[in-house]
Amino acid sequence: MNDPGTEPRIAHLAANDFPELAKRALDDSTLRGALHHVTDLFGDKRENAVAAMPEWEAMRERARRVKEETLSRLDHYLEEFVRNAEAAGVHVHFARDAAEACSAVEKLAQRFGAQTIAKSKSMTTEEIGLNHVLEDAGLEPVETDLGEWIIQLAGETPSHIIAPAIHKTRGQIADLFADELEVERTDDVQELCSIARRFLRKSFADADLGISGVNFAIAETGSFLVLENEGNARLSTSMPRRHLGVMGIEKLIPRFEDLEVFLRLLPRSGTGQHLTSYQSIFTGPKASPDDEGPDEVHVLILDNGRSALLGDWVTRQSLGCIRCGACLNVCPVYKQVGGHAYGSVYPGPIGAVITPQLAGVEKAKTLPFASSLCGACRDVCPVKIDIPRLLLHLRGKIVTGDGPPHVGRETRKGRFLERMTFRAWAWWMSGARRYRVAGWFARKLQPLGARPGLVQRVARKLSPPLGAWTAGRELRPAAPRSFRELWREQEGSR
Amino acid sequence: MRVSLFVSCLVDQLWPSVGLAAADVLRRAGCEVDFNDEQTCCGQPAFNTGYRDEARRVAQHMIETYEGDTADAIVMPSGSCAAMVHHLRELFEDDEAWRARAEALAQRTFELGSFLVRELDVEDVGARFDGRVTWHDACHGLRDLGIRDEPRRLIANVSGAELVDVHSSESCCGFGGTFSVKYPEVSVAMLDQKLQAVEQADVQAIVSGDVSCLMQIGGRLQRRKSAVRTIHLAELLASRG
């Protein structure tokens, strides 16, 4: 259970619109072309990187154990982290939910008299919708990761955990820059990058506060880490006089030496890189005025529904996620519909388990069903999260709950019918005689349903699943005689 | 070796030829084959949709059916059902006695192709099939049971058959049980992407170890009026040209 009075929330949540959003995505051929290209590219790069490491499976197992060790004693490691961070001069803040976190950051920014805020990519600040809160308070948060900056200019949410603008083509970005920045339109990649650089450099210099995410926080030393490829996180955490890192409670690892396995797993899983271009480790502010770096370092530790998952080993697994995005790139559903269809800043297989668990199953009950349970996500997860098992766990919670139907096209009646169908099915399937009789009846009735025209239309109307199947596929009819009939005959004559 | 054949509800009702072919192949591999008439379904449709109570009820019937069966092995022409049997223990987390019974069943349960290769050490069953074919790795056989090379080796030994591996062989066909009717558009889009590579490979047939995948793939191919046909591994191994 969550603390009373807290309200875990994911910003811009529209997860229950998955059915409509997915259909819209399927009709967008530009989006699907971009998606196939990028997910295949990341997927192939990951595969090559993994193939070059014979110890990959052993590393995954080690990472899983470190996460399980941390999460099963999280209170202990949190206390240790806070103690050591404070000893290093870091100001530590806690927030129980998204609203508390946003208001804490807003107050800090106001205390610093900050106007421009340089932000480096952070899923946690996307989760809590920090930018909107800061903008409403009259401040200017500027996303400095290229992909994040593009979607900030476009007023969108990320569609991939590590490549937030994966859904945008070069042409669309050229148009966006021309419209929003009033520059001459170009679709030359070098020029687009130099436009971005020109605008972003100014923000680093102007910023009074830099906000980053946190990839890992080390209990033993009170340090925290940011991994990135563009150097923007390094700049936004070193040029402004204050640096604030925002992290979920699950980002902890116990020891500095545990980093080794994660620093090898994360980049290979995400982009296929052996190492990200930059790894910045922060342990407190600068020690003397002559040193480089910020005068003040703050860290905000966020719960937002996470602690409610700690009690059970099945649900706890989802807190092991290191946000590498590998499961998105191999997911056959994500590859077709992209991130925005999930209606959550956390899309794909991991999003389908994190979103309902953080925001509440009622608010994201379509997502656990948006999977064929193929298991490709489980195979690539660097910390071995059993995502299919979590999806099944959530499906069970949803179908036995009393909430409204879980799929957009379904009505309350449809939900009732599904439950009754499975109840009847279980009765039929738990006795061989009644199963045989049901099969016999189905065969006798089948010619009616197969007859084209009115009867078929009525059959489809009475059975929405039948209509859903036949919209894109032919239906395999029941065989004239069942296997067991044929077997009896064959064996009788042997 | 005495084998009890679990054909699955889908094969029993929709695709009996697959069951007959499986029995034939097992006999050719030297097994004594029996069919237990008490069998119905493994419980997977309910389990995968979240209806655990209903799945448990059917699972108990399944477990009881085979406790009374003295066969050395229970063999299924389905990686999906065999994987389900290996998951049954998850339905009895609070019930140690039933969990042990579920585990005992799982230990005697095998998917057809992997049973031939791993347990019987048989890779050539003397089949003949003329044509280019490609293999579809059904997800649960592949990822839950680790079945990858076994069917390929069996197909490679079918005389006249040319096995073409396409890069999409391991991608999901989009069936996913009730997923296929809850999100039919996404399900078909997944399959269409997979089929792109298959169609470029110029094959006569797609072979797989699960009729559920073949129902999805075949139903779509038929709708698209494709010349490519679907065939179950058991049928391929039972064919004599």
XYZ file of N, CA and C in Angstrom, chain B residues 1 14 18 23 41 48-49 73 88 91 95 99 119 128 133 177-179 182-183 194-195 220 222 234 237 239-240:
84
model
N 10.050 -47.478 -25.726
C 9.516 -46.291 -25.007
C 8.004 -46.200 -25.209
N -9.796 -29.191 -34.651
C -9.631 -28.492 -35.937
C -8.660 -29.184 -36.893
N -2.887 -33.672 -37.853
C -1.615 -33.436 -37.157
C -1.405 -34.494 -36.064
N 1.432 -39.451 -34.240
C 1.454 -40.850 -33.803
C 2.285 -41.690 -34.768
N -7.735 -30.094 -22.503
C -6.921 -28.907 -22.832
C -5.933 -28.692 -21.699
N -3.389 -17.476 -19.921
C -2.789 -16.333 -20.604
C -3.698 -15.109 -20.664
N -4.978 -15.297 -20.360
C -5.868 -14.135 -20.360
C -6.053 -13.594 -18.944
N 6.513 -41.185 -21.278
C 6.565 -39.767 -21.651
C 5.223 -39.320 -22.213
N 2.556 -24.824 -15.185
C 1.415 -25.141 -14.312
C 1.712 -24.893 -12.833
N 0.402 -21.932 -10.996
C -1.004 -21.836 -10.588
C -1.217 -22.338 -9.167
N -0.156 -23.983 -2.763
C -0.623 -25.349 -2.564
C 0.502 -26.328 -2.920
N 1.342 -28.382 -6.370
C 2.527 -27.890 -7.072
C 3.466 -29.057 -7.395
N 15.453 -36.864 -26.721
C 15.202 -38.048 -25.901
C 15.451 -39.342 -26.674
N 9.766 -37.867 -46.795
C 10.097 -37.280 -48.076
C 9.086 -36.172 -48.371
N 10.995 -25.090 -48.048
C 10.177 -24.742 -46.881
C 10.973 -23.830 -45.954
N -2.958 -16.052 -28.553
C -4.229 -16.403 -27.910
C -5.257 -15.300 -28.060
N -5.839 -14.860 -26.927
C -6.893 -13.850 -27.018
C -6.359 -12.502 -27.519
N -5.043 -12.317 -27.495
C -4.455 -11.105 -28.075
C -4.907 -10.935 -29.532
N -8.311 -9.461 -29.320
C -8.425 -8.207 -28.570
C -7.813 -7.059 -29.379
N -6.694 -7.346 -30.036
C -6.037 -6.335 -30.870
C -5.804 -6.905 -32.267
N 6.250 -10.109 -40.626
C 6.981 -11.384 -40.635
C 6.916 -12.033 -42.022
N 5.731 -11.973 -42.641
C 5.523 -12.647 -43.919
C 6.285 -12.002 -45.074
N -4.238 -15.891 -42.594
C -3.850 -14.643 -43.249
C -3.404 -14.911 -44.687
N -4.329 -17.261 -46.605
C -5.531 -17.579 -47.378
C -6.279 -16.293 -47.742
N 4.792 -32.284 -37.657
C 4.417 -33.708 -37.623
C 4.001 -34.186 -39.008
N 7.009 -34.525 -41.261
C 7.812 -35.705 -40.933
C 7.095 -37.007 -41.277
N 5.172 -37.248 -43.974
C 4.881 -37.332 -45.410
C 5.922 -38.179 -46.127
N 5.431 -38.869 -47.134
C 6.349 -39.761 -47.880
C 6.378 -39.382 -49.350
